């Protein structure tokens, strides 16, 4: 069986690995980054109509200040981010199954305009439309040193899962062109796919930026 290499940071990497194991995949975790919280001062909730999170790490690393916004209508990109908000005490969260632009459109349709976006220092492009978005970086992704074990684990036929454009860039730095021709890429989005560069055996992104959909593509490659 072909190996699936999960390159996202923990704790998300562990969750993906458990899903992969349930599918019968031979999965190994090799994070390229580690999330680190940043100090921040929560602005008053009265200045906003809605809360937006585009990463589960924002919910996990926001700290006590996140509770300031539990009364606001809350939106998340992806079910994993919504689940992380639920864990932090948010009773109702609207989860989008596409990208940040799609959830922004949903927020507009729901009649909100002033949005607090808690995020990392790097975010994917988003068409905000008429929304007035206040974005606060509450965490950053620190690059881990290149791991020789990753190159050893990337045996011919392996499938590499890429969960962000920055991870795609980092992977392209670590895997030389001559080693790519026998490796397959499954990325969470077209932007993440493009960041991986060229020369791979195959490159795919699911229609929805969801972990389960990525694993479905990986499973097809491994059969």
PDB file of N, CA, C and O in Angstrom, residues 138-188:
ATOM      1  N   UNK A 138      -3.879  36.292  15.972  1.00  0.00           N
ATOM      2  CA  UNK A 138      -3.741  35.789  17.341  1.00  0.00           C
ATOM      3  C   UNK A 138      -2.794  34.589  17.424  1.00  0.00           C
ATOM      4  O   UNK A 138      -2.540  34.094  18.514  1.00  0.00           O
ATOM      5  N   UNK A 139      -2.288  34.135  16.266  1.00  0.00           N
ATOM      6  CA  UNK A 139      -1.287  33.074  16.292  1.00  0.00           C
ATOM      7  C   UNK A 139      -0.435  33.183  15.035  1.00  0.00           C
ATOM      8  O   UNK A 139      -0.790  33.862  14.064  1.00  0.00           O
ATOM      9  N   UNK A 140       0.688  32.514  15.072  1.00  0.00           N
ATOM     10  CA  UNK A 140       1.564  32.434  13.917  1.00  0.00           C
ATOM     11  C   UNK A 140       2.030  30.998  13.746  1.00  0.00           C
ATOM     12  O   UNK A 140       2.000  30.215  14.696  1.00  0.00           O
ATOM     13  N   UNK A 141       2.411  30.670  12.540  1.00  0.00           N
ATOM     14  CA  UNK A 141       2.946  29.353  12.260  1.00  0.00           C
ATOM     15  C   UNK A 141       4.468  29.442  12.144  1.00  0.00           C
ATOM     16  O   UNK A 141       4.983  30.103  11.234  1.00  0.00           O
ATOM     17  N   UNK A 142       5.156  28.810  13.060  1.00  0.00           N
ATOM     18  CA  UNK A 142       6.616  28.820  13.040  1.00  0.00           C
ATOM     19  C   UNK A 142       7.117  27.635  12.225  1.00  0.00           C
ATOM     20  O   UNK A 142       6.711  26.487  12.470  1.00  0.00           O
ATOM     21  N   UNK A 143       7.996  27.908  11.281  1.00  0.00           N
ATOM     22  CA  UNK A 143       8.561  26.836  10.463  1.00  0.00           C
ATOM     23  C   UNK A 143       9.457  25.942  11.307  1.00  0.00           C
ATOM     24  O   UNK A 143      10.282  26.430  12.089  1.00  0.00           O
ATOM     25  N   UNK A 144       9.281  24.642  11.153  1.00  0.00           N
ATOM     26  CA  UNK A 144      10.169  23.693  11.806  1.00  0.00           C
ATOM     27  C   UNK A 144      11.395  23.449  10.923  1.00  0.00           C
ATOM     28  O   UNK A 144      11.329  23.592   9.701  1.00  0.00           O
ATOM     29  N   UNK A 145      12.518  23.099  11.515  1.00  0.00           N
ATOM     30  CA  UNK A 145      13.711  22.816  10.701  1.00  0.00           C
ATOM     31  C   UNK A 145      13.445  21.681   9.718  1.00  0.00           C
ATOM     32  O   UNK A 145      12.645  20.780  10.002  1.00  0.00           O
ATOM     33  N   UNK A 146      14.089  21.713   8.552  1.00  0.00           N
ATOM     34  CA  UNK A 146      13.933  20.601   7.609  1.00  0.00           C
ATOM     35  C   UNK A 146      14.225  19.261   8.281  1.00  0.00           C
ATOM     36  O   UNK A 146      15.210  19.131   9.022  1.00  0.00           O
ATOM     37  N   UNK A 147      13.356  18.301   8.042  1.00  0.00           N
ATOM     38  CA  UNK A 147      13.469  16.994   8.688  1.00  0.00           C
ATOM     39  C   UNK A 147      13.922  15.949   7.675  1.00  0.00           C
ATOM     40  O   UNK A 147      13.168  15.621   6.757  1.00  0.00           O
ATOM     41  N   UNK A 148      15.138  15.430   7.813  1.00  0.00           N
ATOM     42  CA  UNK A 148      15.594  14.394   6.863  1.00  0.00           C
ATOM     43  C   UNK A 148      14.663  13.190   6.828  1.00  0.00           C
ATOM     44  O   UNK A 148      14.600  12.481   5.822  1.00  0.00           O
ATOM     45  N   UNK A 149      13.927  12.964   7.913  1.00  0.00           N
ATOM     46  CA  UNK A 149      13.016  11.815   7.944  1.00  0.00           C
ATOM     47  C   UNK A 149      11.906  11.955   6.914  1.00  0.00           C
ATOM     48  O   UNK A 149      11.368  10.948   6.438  1.00  0.00           O
ATOM     49  N   UNK A 150      11.558  13.185   6.570  1.00  0.00           N
ATOM     50  CA  UNK A 150      10.520  13.389   5.560  1.00  0.00           C
ATOM     51  C   UNK A 150      10.966  12.846   4.207  1.00  0.00           C
ATOM     52  O   UNK A 150      10.199  12.159   3.520  1.00  0.00           O
ATOM     53  N   UNK A 151      12.184  13.141   3.833  1.00  0.00           N
ATOM     54  CA  UNK A 151      12.694  12.641   2.554  1.00  0.00           C
ATOM     55  C   UNK A 151      12.779  11.114   2.559  1.00  0.00           C
ATOM     56  O   UNK A 151      12.476  10.464   1.558  1.00  0.00           O
ATOM     57  N   UNK A 152      13.147  10.553   3.694  1.00  0.00           N
ATOM     58  CA  UNK A 152      13.219   9.083   3.770  1.00  0.00           C
ATOM     59  C   UNK A 152      11.821   8.467   3.708  1.00  0.00           C
ATOM     60  O   UNK A 152      11.626   7.385   3.129  1.00  0.00           O
ATOM     61  N   UNK A 153      10.847   9.154   4.307  1.00  0.00           N
ATOM     62  CA  UNK A 153       9.478   8.621   4.331  1.00  0.00           C
ATOM     63  C   UNK A 153       8.780   8.757   2.986  1.00  0.00           C
ATOM     64  O   UNK A 153       7.848   8.005   2.693  1.00  0.00           O
ATOM     65  N   UNK A 154       9.228   9.717   2.183  1.00  0.00           N
ATOM     66  CA  UNK A 154       8.570   9.968   0.894  1.00  0.00           C
ATOM     67  C   UNK A 154       9.025   8.947  -0.146  1.00  0.00           C
ATOM     68  O   UNK A 154       9.722   9.270  -1.111  1.00  0.00           O
ATOM     69  N   UNK A 155       8.592   7.720   0.062  1.00  0.00           N
ATOM     70  CA  UNK A 155       8.942   6.640  -0.867  1.00  0.00           C
ATOM     71  C   UNK A 155       8.186   6.825  -2.185  1.00  0.00           C
ATOM     72  O   UNK A 155       7.138   7.476  -2.212  1.00  0.00           O
ATOM     73  N   UNK A 156       8.685   6.287  -3.284  1.00  0.00           N
ATOM     74  CA  UNK A 156       7.964   6.393  -4.554  1.00  0.00           C
ATOM     75  C   UNK A 156       6.518   5.928  -4.417  1.00  0.00           C
ATOM     76  O   UNK A 156       6.236   4.899  -3.827  1.00  0.00           O
ATOM     77  N   UNK A 157       5.616   6.741  -4.964  1.00  0.00           N
ATOM     78  CA  UNK A 157       4.194   6.452  -4.880  1.00  0.00           C
ATOM     79  C   UNK A 157       3.495   7.085  -3.699  1.00  0.00           C
ATOM     80  O   UNK A 157       2.267   7.022  -3.608  1.00  0.00           O
ATOM     81  N   UNK A 158       4.243   7.696  -2.774  1.00  0.00           N
ATOM     82  CA  UNK A 158       3.631   8.307  -1.603  1.00  0.00           C
ATOM     83  C   UNK A 158       2.718   9.464  -1.998  1.00  0.00           C
ATOM     84  O   UNK A 158       2.949  10.149  -3.007  1.00  0.00           O
ATOM     85  N   UNK A 159       1.681   9.674  -1.176  1.00  0.00           N
ATOM     86  CA  UNK A 159       0.746  10.788  -1.359  1.00  0.00           C
ATOM     87  C   UNK A 159       0.994  11.795  -0.246  1.00  0.00           C
ATOM     88  O   UNK A 159       0.940  11.462   0.938  1.00  0.00           O
ATOM     89  N   UNK A 160       1.260  13.045  -0.609  1.00  0.00           N
ATOM     90  CA  UNK A 160       1.545  14.095   0.360  1.00  0.00           C
ATOM     91  C   UNK A 160       0.333  15.012   0.481  1.00  0.00           C
ATOM     92  O   UNK A 160      -0.164  15.530  -0.527  1.00  0.00           O
ATOM     93  N   UNK A 161      -0.161  15.193   1.704  1.00  0.00           N
ATOM     94  CA  UNK A 161      -1.325  16.039   1.952  1.00  0.00           C
ATOM     95  C   UNK A 161      -0.878  17.434   2.366  1.00  0.00           C
ATOM     96  O   UNK A 161      -0.132  17.599   3.346  1.00  0.00           O
ATOM     97  N   UNK A 162      -1.358  18.440   1.629  1.00  0.00           N
ATOM     98  CA  UNK A 162      -0.966  19.837   1.842  1.00  0.00           C
ATOM     99  C   UNK A 162      -2.197  20.633   2.258  1.00  0.00           C
ATOM    100  O   UNK A 162      -3.158  20.736   1.497  1.00  0.00           O
ATOM    101  N   UNK A 163      -2.157  21.217   3.455  1.00  0.00           N
ATOM    102  CA  UNK A 163      -3.337  21.881   4.011  1.00  0.00           C
ATOM    103  C   UNK A 163      -3.295  23.409   3.931  1.00  0.00           C
ATOM    104  O   UNK A 163      -4.206  24.069   4.439  1.00  0.00           O
ATOM    105  N   UNK A 164      -2.274  23.986   3.302  1.00  0.00           N
ATOM    106  CA  UNK A 164      -2.224  25.448   3.175  1.00  0.00           C
ATOM    107  C   UNK A 164      -1.225  25.824   2.087  1.00  0.00           C
ATOM    108  O   UNK A 164      -0.300  25.054   1.789  1.00  0.00           O
ATOM    109  N   UNK A 165      -1.376  27.029   1.492  1.00  0.00           N
ATOM    110  CA  UNK A 165      -0.387  27.473   0.506  1.00  0.00           C
ATOM    111  C   UNK A 165       1.014  27.569   1.097  1.00  0.00           C
ATOM    112  O   UNK A 165       1.999  27.223   0.430  1.00  0.00           O
ATOM    113  N   UNK A 166       1.112  28.019   2.343  1.00  0.00           N
ATOM    114  CA  UNK A 166       2.436  28.147   2.944  1.00  0.00           C
ATOM    115  C   UNK A 166       3.101  26.778   3.092  1.00  0.00           C
ATOM    116  O   UNK A 166       4.307  26.642   2.909  1.00  0.00           O
ATOM    117  N   UNK A 167       2.298  25.762   3.420  1.00  0.00           N
ATOM    118  CA  UNK A 167       2.852  24.400   3.501  1.00  0.00           C
ATOM    119  C   UNK A 167       3.324  23.927   2.128  1.00  0.00           C
ATOM    120  O   UNK A 167       4.343  23.239   2.022  1.00  0.00           O
ATOM    121  N   UNK A 168       2.577  24.312   1.080  1.00  0.00           N
ATOM    122  CA  UNK A 168       3.007  23.966  -0.262  1.00  0.00           C
ATOM    123  C   UNK A 168       4.348  24.592  -0.613  1.00  0.00           C
ATOM    124  O   UNK A 168       5.225  23.939  -1.207  1.00  0.00           O
ATOM    125  N   UNK A 169       4.523  25.842  -0.231  1.00  0.00           N
ATOM    126  CA  UNK A 169       5.799  26.520  -0.482  1.00  0.00           C
ATOM    127  C   UNK A 169       6.939  25.843   0.276  1.00  0.00           C
ATOM    128  O   UNK A 169       8.034  25.637  -0.266  1.00  0.00           O
ATOM    129  N   UNK A 170       6.660  25.510   1.524  1.00  0.00           N
ATOM    130  CA  UNK A 170       7.680  24.880   2.360  1.00  0.00           C
ATOM    131  C   UNK A 170       8.058  23.502   1.813  1.00  0.00           C
ATOM    132  O   UNK A 170       9.229  23.120   1.790  1.00  0.00           O
ATOM    133  N   UNK A 171       7.059  22.756   1.354  1.00  0.00           N
ATOM    134  CA  UNK A 171       7.332  21.446   0.780  1.00  0.00           C
ATOM    135  C   UNK A 171       8.190  21.568  -0.470  1.00  0.00           C
ATOM    136  O   UNK A 171       9.142  20.802  -0.659  1.00  0.00           O
ATOM    137  N   UNK A 172       7.856  22.544  -1.316  1.00  0.00           N
ATOM    138  CA  UNK A 172       8.619  22.733  -2.554  1.00  0.00           C
ATOM    139  C   UNK A 172      10.078  23.078  -2.260  1.00  0.00           C
ATOM    140  O   UNK A 172      10.971  22.727  -3.043  1.00  0.00           O
ATOM    141  N   UNK A 173      10.315  23.726  -1.127  1.00  0.00           N
ATOM    142  CA  UNK A 173      11.694  24.036  -0.735  1.00  0.00           C
ATOM    143  C   UNK A 173      12.457  22.791  -0.301  1.00  0.00           C
ATOM    144  O   UNK A 173      13.675  22.715  -0.468  1.00  0.00           O
ATOM    145  N   UNK A 174      11.739  21.811   0.256  1.00  0.00           N
ATOM    146  CA  UNK A 174      12.412  20.669   0.863  1.00  0.00           C
ATOM    147  C   UNK A 174      12.523  19.457  -0.061  1.00  0.00           C
ATOM    148  O   UNK A 174      13.381  18.601   0.159  1.00  0.00           O
ATOM    149  N   UNK A 175      11.632  19.365  -1.050  1.00  0.00           N
ATOM    150  CA  UNK A 175      11.676  18.218  -1.966  1.00  0.00           C
ATOM    151  C   UNK A 175      12.276  18.677  -3.291  1.00  0.00           C
ATOM    152  O   UNK A 175      11.664  19.458  -4.020  1.00  0.00           O
ATOM    153  N   UNK A 176      13.468  18.219  -3.644  1.00  0.00           N
ATOM    154  CA  UNK A 176      14.096  18.665  -4.896  1.00  0.00           C
ATOM    155  C   UNK A 176      13.340  18.142  -6.107  1.00  0.00           C
ATOM    156  O   UNK A 176      12.639  17.121  -6.037  1.00  0.00           O
ATOM    157  N   UNK A 177      13.459  18.845  -7.242  1.00  0.00           N
ATOM    158  CA  UNK A 177      12.715  18.447  -8.442  1.00  0.00           C
ATOM    159  C   UNK A 177      12.915  16.991  -8.840  1.00  0.00           C
ATOM    160  O   UNK A 177      11.970  16.325  -9.260  1.00  0.00           O
ATOM    161  N   UNK A 178      14.119  16.475  -8.698  1.00  0.00           N
ATOM    162  CA  UNK A 178      14.377  15.107  -9.128  1.00  0.00           C
ATOM    163  C   UNK A 178      13.672  14.068  -8.264  1.00  0.00           C
ATOM    164  O   UNK A 178      13.506  12.917  -8.669  1.00  0.00           O
ATOM    165  N   UNK A 179      13.232  14.469  -7.063  1.00  0.00           N
ATOM    166  CA  UNK A 179      12.546  13.530  -6.171  1.00  0.00           C
ATOM    167  C   UNK A 179      11.029  13.617  -6.286  1.00  0.00           C
ATOM    168  O   UNK A 179      10.312  12.834  -5.651  1.00  0.00           O
ATOM    169  N   UNK A 180      10.522  14.540  -7.076  1.00  0.00           N
ATOM    170  CA  UNK A 180       9.081  14.766  -7.140  1.00  0.00           C
ATOM    171  C   UNK A 180       8.347  13.843  -8.111  1.00  0.00           C
ATOM    172  O   UNK A 180       7.139  13.637  -7.982  1.00  0.00           O
ATOM    173  N   UNK A 181       9.041  13.317  -9.075  1.00  0.00           N
ATOM    174  CA  UNK A 181       8.362  12.644 -10.187  1.00  0.00           C
ATOM    175  C   UNK A 181       7.588  11.396  -9.775  1.00  0.00           C
ATOM    176  O   UNK A 181       6.716  10.943 -10.514  1.00  0.00           O
ATOM    177  N   UNK A 182       7.895  10.845  -8.601  1.00  0.00           N
ATOM    178  CA  UNK A 182       7.192   9.642  -8.149  1.00  0.00           C
ATOM    179  C   UNK A 182       6.271   9.919  -6.968  1.00  0.00           C
ATOM    180  O   UNK A 182       5.760   8.987  -6.350  1.00  0.00           O
ATOM    181  N   UNK A 183       6.034  11.199  -6.658  1.00  0.00           N
ATOM    182  CA  UNK A 183       5.228  11.577  -5.498  1.00  0.00           C
ATOM    183  C   UNK A 183       3.956  12.286  -5.938  1.00  0.00           C
ATOM    184  O   UNK A 183       3.973  13.068  -6.897  1.00  0.00           O
ATOM    185  N   UNK A 184       2.863  12.028  -5.224  1.00  0.00           N
ATOM    186  CA  UNK A 184       1.563  12.602  -5.548  1.00  0.00           C
ATOM    187  C   UNK A 184       1.172  13.665  -4.513  1.00  0.00           C
ATOM    188  O   UNK A 184       1.413  13.488  -3.320  1.00  0.00           O
ATOM    189  N   UNK A 185       0.551  14.747  -4.989  1.00  0.00           N
ATOM    190  CA  UNK A 185       0.112  15.835  -4.124  1.00  0.00           C
ATOM    191  C   UNK A 185      -1.408  15.869  -4.077  1.00  0.00           C
ATOM    192  O   UNK A 185      -2.080  15.855  -5.113  1.00  0.00           O
ATOM    193  N   UNK A 186      -1.957  15.915  -2.864  1.00  0.00           N
ATOM    194  CA  UNK A 186      -3.357  16.245  -2.659  1.00  0.00           C
ATOM    195  C   UNK A 186      -3.381  17.475  -1.757  1.00  0.00           C
ATOM    196  O   UNK A 186      -2.927  17.417  -0.608  1.00  0.00           O
ATOM    197  N   UNK A 187      -3.874  18.603  -2.297  1.00  0.00           N
ATOM    198  CA  UNK A 187      -3.876  19.871  -1.568  1.00  0.00           C
ATOM    199  C   UNK A 187      -5.299  20.296  -1.249  1.00  0.00           C
ATOM    200  O   UNK A 187      -6.247  19.930  -1.951  1.00  0.00           O
ATOM    201  N   UNK A 188      -5.447  21.086  -0.207  1.00  0.00           N
ATOM    202  CA  UNK A 188      -6.776  21.452   0.281  1.00  0.00           C
ATOM    203  C   UNK A 188      -7.472  22.460  -0.620  1.00  0.00           C
ATOM    204  O   UNK A 188      -8.703  22.587  -0.592  1.00  0.00           O
TER     205      UNK A 188
END
